[in-house]
mmCIF file of C-alpha atoms and ligand atoms in Angstrom:
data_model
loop_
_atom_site.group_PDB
_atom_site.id
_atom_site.type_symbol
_atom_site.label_atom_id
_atom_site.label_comp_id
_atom_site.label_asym_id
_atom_site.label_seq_id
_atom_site.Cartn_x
_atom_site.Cartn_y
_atom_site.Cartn_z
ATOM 1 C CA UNK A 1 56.160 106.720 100.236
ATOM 2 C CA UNK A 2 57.812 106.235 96.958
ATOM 3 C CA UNK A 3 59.328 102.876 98.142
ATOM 4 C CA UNK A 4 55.348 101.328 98.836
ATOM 5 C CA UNK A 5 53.990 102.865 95.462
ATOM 6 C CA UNK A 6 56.706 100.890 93.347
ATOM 7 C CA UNK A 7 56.131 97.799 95.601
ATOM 8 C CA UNK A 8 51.831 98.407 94.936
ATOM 9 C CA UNK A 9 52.832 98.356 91.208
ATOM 10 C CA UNK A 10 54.972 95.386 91.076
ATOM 11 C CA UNK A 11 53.264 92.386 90.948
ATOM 12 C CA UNK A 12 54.289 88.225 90.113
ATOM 13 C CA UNK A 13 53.900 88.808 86.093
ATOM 14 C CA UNK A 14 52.272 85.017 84.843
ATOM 15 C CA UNK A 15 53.307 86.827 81.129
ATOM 16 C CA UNK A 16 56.248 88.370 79.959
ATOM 17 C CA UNK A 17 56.279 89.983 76.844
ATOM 18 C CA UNK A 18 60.222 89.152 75.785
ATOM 19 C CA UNK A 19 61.562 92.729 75.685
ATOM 20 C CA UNK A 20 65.323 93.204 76.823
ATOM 21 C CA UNK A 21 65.965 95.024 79.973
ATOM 22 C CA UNK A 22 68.909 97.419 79.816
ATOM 23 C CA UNK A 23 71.737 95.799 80.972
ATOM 24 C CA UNK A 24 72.147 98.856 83.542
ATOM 25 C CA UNK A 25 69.040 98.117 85.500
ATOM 26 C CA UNK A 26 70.173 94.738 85.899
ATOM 27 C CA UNK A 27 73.430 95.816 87.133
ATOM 28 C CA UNK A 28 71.541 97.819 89.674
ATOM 29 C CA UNK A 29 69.130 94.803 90.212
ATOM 30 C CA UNK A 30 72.230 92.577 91.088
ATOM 31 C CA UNK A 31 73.856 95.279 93.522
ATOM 32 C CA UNK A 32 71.268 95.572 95.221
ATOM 33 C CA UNK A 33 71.180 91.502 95.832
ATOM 34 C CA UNK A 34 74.785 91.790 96.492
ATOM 35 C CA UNK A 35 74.095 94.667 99.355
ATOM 36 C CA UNK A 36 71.555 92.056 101.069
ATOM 37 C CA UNK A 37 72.740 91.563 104.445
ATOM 38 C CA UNK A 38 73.428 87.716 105.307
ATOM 39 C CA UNK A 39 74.178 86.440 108.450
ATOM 40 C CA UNK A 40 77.568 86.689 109.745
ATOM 41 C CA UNK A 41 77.759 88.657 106.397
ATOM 42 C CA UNK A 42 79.077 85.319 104.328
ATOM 43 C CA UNK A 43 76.562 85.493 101.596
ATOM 44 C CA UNK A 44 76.713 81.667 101.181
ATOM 45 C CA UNK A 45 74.921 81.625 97.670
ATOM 46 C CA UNK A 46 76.186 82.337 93.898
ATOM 47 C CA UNK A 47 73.274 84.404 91.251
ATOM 48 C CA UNK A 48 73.772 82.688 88.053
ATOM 49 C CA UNK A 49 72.149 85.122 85.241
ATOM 50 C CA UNK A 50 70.754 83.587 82.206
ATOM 51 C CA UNK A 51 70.474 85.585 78.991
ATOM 52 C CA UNK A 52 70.996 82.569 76.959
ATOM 53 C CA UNK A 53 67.330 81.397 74.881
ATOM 54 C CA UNK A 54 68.733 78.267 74.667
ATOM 55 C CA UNK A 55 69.025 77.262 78.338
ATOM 56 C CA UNK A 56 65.980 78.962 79.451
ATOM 57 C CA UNK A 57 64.293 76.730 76.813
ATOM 58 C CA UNK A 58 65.809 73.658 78.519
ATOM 59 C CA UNK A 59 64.642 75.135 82.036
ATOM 60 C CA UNK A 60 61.411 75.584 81.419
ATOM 61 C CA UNK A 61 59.814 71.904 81.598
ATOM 62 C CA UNK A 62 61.698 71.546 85.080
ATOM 63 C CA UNK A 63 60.324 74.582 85.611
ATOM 64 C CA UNK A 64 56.005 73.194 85.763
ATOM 65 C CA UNK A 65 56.423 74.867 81.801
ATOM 66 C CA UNK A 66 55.750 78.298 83.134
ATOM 67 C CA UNK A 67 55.818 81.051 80.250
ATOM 68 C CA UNK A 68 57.627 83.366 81.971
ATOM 69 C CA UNK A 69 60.773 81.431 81.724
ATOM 70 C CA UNK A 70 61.388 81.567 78.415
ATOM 71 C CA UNK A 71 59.482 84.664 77.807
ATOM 72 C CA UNK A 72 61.622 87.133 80.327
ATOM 73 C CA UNK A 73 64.826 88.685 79.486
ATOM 74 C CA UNK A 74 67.187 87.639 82.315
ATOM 75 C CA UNK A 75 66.512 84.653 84.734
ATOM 76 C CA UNK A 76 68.204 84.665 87.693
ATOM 77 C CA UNK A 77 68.817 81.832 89.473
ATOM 78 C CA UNK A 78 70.040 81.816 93.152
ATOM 79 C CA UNK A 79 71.952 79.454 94.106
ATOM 80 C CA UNK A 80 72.959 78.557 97.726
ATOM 81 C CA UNK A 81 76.233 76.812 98.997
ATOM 82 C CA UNK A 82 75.990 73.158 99.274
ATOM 83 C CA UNK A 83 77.010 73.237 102.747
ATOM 84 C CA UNK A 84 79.757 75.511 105.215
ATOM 85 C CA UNK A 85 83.007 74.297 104.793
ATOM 86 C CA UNK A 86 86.285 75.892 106.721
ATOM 87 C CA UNK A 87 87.464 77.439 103.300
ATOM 88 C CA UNK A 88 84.201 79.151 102.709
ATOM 89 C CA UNK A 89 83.924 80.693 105.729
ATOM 90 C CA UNK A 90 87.594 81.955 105.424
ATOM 91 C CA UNK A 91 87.758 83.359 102.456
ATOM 92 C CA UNK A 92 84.998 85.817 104.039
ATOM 93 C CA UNK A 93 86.727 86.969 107.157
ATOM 94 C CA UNK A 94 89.862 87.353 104.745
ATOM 95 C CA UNK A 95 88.324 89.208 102.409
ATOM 96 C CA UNK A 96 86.696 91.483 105.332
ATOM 97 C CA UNK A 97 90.418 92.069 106.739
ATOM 98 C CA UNK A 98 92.122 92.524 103.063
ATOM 99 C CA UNK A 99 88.896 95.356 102.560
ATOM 100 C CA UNK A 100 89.321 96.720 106.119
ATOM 101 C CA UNK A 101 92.837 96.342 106.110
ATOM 102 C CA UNK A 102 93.155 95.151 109.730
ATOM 103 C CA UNK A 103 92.504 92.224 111.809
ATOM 104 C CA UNK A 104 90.420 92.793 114.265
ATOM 105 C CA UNK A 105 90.909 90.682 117.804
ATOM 106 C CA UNK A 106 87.242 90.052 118.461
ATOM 107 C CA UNK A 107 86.356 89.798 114.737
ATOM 108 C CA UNK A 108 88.332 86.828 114.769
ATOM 109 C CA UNK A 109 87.417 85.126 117.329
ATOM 110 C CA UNK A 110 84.123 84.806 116.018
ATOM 111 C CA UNK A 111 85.788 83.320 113.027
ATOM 112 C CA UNK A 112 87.091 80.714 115.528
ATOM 113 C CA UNK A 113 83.301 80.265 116.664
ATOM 114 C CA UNK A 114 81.766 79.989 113.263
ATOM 115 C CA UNK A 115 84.769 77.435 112.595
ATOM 116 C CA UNK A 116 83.847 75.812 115.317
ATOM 117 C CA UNK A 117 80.411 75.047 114.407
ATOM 118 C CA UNK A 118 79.150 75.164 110.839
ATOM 119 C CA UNK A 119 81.148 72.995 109.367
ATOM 120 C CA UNK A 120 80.563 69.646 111.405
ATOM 121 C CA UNK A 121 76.639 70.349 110.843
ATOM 122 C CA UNK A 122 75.046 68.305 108.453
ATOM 123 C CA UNK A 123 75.829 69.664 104.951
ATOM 124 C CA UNK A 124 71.326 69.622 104.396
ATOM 125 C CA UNK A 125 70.816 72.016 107.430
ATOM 126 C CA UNK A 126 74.245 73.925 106.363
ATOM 127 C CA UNK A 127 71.934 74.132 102.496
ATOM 128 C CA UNK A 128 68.435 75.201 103.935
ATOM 129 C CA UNK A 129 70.590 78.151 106.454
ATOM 130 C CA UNK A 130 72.657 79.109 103.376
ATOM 131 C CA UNK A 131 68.968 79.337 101.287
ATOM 132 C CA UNK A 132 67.553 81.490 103.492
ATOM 133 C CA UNK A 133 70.180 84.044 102.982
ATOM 134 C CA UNK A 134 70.068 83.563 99.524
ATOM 135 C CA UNK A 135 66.223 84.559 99.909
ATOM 136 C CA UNK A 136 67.278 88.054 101.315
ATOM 137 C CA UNK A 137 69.118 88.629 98.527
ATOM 138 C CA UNK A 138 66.079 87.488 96.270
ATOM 139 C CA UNK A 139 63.815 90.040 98.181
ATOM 140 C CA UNK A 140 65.862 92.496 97.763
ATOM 141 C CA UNK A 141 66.164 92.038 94.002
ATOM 142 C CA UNK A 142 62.697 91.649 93.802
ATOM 143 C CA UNK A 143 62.347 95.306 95.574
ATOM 144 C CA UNK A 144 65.017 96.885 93.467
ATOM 145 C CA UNK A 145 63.385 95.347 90.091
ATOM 146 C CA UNK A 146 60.191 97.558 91.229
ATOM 147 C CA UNK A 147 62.565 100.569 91.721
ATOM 148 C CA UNK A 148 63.645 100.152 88.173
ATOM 149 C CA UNK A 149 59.994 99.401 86.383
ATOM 150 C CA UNK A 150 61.340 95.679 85.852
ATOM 151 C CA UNK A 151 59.268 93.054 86.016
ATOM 152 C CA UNK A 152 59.788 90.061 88.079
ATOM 153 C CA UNK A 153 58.171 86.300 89.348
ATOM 154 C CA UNK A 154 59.312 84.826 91.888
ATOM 155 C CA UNK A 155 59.890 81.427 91.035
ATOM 156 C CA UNK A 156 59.608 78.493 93.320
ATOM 157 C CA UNK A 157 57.798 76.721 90.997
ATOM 158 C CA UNK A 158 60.434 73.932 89.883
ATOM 159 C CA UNK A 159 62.458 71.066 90.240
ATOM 160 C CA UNK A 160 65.699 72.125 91.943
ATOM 161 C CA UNK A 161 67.648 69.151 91.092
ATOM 162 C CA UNK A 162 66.907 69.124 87.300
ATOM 163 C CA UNK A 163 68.338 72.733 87.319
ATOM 164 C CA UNK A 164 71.185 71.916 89.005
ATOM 165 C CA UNK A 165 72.070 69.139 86.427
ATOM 166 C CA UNK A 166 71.243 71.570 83.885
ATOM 167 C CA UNK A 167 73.415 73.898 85.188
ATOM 168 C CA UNK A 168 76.162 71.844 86.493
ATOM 169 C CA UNK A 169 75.836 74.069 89.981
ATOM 170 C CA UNK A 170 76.562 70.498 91.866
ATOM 171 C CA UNK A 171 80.221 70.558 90.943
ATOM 172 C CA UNK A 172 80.388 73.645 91.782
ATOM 173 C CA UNK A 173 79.056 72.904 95.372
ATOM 174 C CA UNK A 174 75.878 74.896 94.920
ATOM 175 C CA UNK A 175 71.817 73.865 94.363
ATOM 176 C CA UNK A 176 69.616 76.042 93.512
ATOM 177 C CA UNK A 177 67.102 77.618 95.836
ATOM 178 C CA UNK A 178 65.024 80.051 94.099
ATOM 179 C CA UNK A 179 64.673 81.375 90.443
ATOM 180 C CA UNK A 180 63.579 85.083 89.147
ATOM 181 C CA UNK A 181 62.897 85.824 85.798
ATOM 182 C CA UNK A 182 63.171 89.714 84.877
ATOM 183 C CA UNK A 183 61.308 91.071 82.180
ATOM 184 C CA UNK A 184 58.375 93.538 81.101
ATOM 185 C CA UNK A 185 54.962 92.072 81.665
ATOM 186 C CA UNK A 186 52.404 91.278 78.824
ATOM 187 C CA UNK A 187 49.295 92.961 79.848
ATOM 188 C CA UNK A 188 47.167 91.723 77.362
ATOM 189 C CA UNK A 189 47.778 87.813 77.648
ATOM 190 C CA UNK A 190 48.015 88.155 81.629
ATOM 191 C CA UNK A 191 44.791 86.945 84.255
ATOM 192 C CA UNK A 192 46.726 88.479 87.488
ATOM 193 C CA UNK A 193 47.541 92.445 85.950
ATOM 194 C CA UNK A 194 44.285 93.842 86.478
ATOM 195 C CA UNK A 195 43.294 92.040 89.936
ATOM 196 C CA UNK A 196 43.602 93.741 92.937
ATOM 197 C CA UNK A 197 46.725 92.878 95.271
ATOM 198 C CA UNK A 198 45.210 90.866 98.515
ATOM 199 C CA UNK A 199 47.570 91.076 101.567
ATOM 200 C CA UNK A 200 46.193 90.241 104.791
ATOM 201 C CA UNK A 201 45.143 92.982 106.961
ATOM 202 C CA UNK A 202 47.587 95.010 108.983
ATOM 203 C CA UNK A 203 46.238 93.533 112.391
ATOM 204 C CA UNK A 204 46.881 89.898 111.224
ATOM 205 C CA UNK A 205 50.642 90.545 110.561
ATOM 206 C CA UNK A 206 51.542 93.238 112.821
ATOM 207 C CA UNK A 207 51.220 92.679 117.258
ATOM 208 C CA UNK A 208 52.696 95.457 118.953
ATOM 209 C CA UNK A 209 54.202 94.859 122.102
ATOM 210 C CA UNK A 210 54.353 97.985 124.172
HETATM 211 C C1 LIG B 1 59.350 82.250 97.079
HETATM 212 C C2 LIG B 1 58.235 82.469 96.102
HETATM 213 C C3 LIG B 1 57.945 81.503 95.164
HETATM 214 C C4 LIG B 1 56.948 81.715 94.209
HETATM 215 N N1 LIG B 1 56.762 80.799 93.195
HETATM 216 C C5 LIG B 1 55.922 81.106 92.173
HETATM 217 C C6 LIG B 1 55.852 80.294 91.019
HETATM 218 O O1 LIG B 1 56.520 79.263 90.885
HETATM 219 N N2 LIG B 1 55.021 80.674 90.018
HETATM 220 C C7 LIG B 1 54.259 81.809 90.103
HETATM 221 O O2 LIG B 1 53.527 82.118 89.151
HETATM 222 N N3 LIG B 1 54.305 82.609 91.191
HETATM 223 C C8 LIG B 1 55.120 82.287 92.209
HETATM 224 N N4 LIG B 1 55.222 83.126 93.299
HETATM 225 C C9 LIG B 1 54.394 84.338 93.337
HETATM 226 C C10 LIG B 1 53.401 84.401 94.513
HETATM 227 O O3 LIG B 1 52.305 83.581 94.277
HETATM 228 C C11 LIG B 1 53.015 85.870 94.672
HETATM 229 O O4 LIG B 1 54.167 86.615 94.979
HETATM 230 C C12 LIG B 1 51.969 86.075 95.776
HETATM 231 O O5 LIG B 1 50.773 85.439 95.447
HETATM 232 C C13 LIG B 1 51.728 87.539 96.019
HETATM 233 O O6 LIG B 1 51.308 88.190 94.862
HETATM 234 P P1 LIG B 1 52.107 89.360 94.145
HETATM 235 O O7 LIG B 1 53.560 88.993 94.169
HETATM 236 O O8 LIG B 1 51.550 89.365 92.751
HETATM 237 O O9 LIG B 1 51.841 90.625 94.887
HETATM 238 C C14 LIG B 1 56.179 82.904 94.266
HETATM 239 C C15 LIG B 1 56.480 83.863 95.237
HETATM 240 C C16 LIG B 1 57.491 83.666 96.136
HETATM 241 C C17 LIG B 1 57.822 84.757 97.106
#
């Protein structure tokens, strides 16, 4: 039950209040992004973390001038892959055999497969698959900020190719996807603390097959 309560209390903060999160909770905020299972476990996205006043000043007018840019005490920004490429994908199954230390037959011909495929897809499909997983990983930093009493606002609310000038994430081969400010909320200067959390009903989500 513990798990709903913190996810009852958390809440998209409009106002942050500027106080510094511990730099151990956001260690634990960025494992837990990092433990996000992605498909075919290649976690095709980067999580650039902004402390820097400077740069979140210079974000925040791409950004529809929301306060909570500026006003949190670590945006993250996820950024996804640009597209599969045969070196990407590699350097994943490697890295599974160097940690595993073994090759596995099977385990490699999927390699072959994913070879096969991804990378002669059109790099804008390869972005929006690569996204999604980065999303995961954004949920599940959004879950673990509850766990911690952290603050966060899911941030969708921008223009993805000003940030990725801004942050030079082209060269790099990655856009942006999705940005999360973490911070303490400012009660007193925010509309959406105090209203009640509207989900739709149970029924509307849920159809159980049996
Ligand atoms: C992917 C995503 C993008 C969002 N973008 C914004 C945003 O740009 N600005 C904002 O104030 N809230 C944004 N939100 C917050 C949603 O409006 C909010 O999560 C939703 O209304 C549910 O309310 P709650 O999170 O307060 O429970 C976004 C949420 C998600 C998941």
């Amino acid at each position: 039950m513990e798990l709903l309560d913190k996810l009852n209390w958390r809440y998209a903060a409009k106002a942050m209040n500027g106080e510094k999160v511990a730099e151990n909770k956001i260690q634990r905020i960025l494992e837990a992004a990092r433990l996000a299972p992605t498909s075919s476990g290649l976690q095709p996205f980067e999580i650039i973390v902004i402390k820097n006043q400077a740069l979140k000043e210079k974000i925040k007018p791409v950004a529809w001038n929301q306060s909570v840019i500026t006003s949190c005490s670590h945006l993250l920004v996820f950024a996804a892959w640009d597209t599969y490429t045969a070196e990407r994908i590699n350097h994943m199954f490697d890295l599974t055999n160097d940690i595993r230390g073994f090759k596995n037959e099977g385990w490699e011909n999927y390699r072959k497969m994913l070879l096969g495929s991804y990378p002669q897809k059109d790099a804008e499909e390869n972005f929006n698959h690569a996204a999604k997983q980065a999303y995961i990983a954004f949920s599940q930093a959004i879950a673990a900020a509850a766990f911690e009493g952290v603050d966060a606002t899911p941030l969708e609310g921008f223009d993805p190719a000003a940030v990725d000038e801004i942050l030079g994430l082209r060269e790099k081969g990655l856009r942006s996807a999705v940005l999360l400010p973490l911070g303490y909320r400012k009660e007193d200067d925010d509309w959406l603390v105090n209203l009640v959390k509207v989900r739709k009903p149970m029924e509307e989500l849920v159809t159980v097959i049996d």
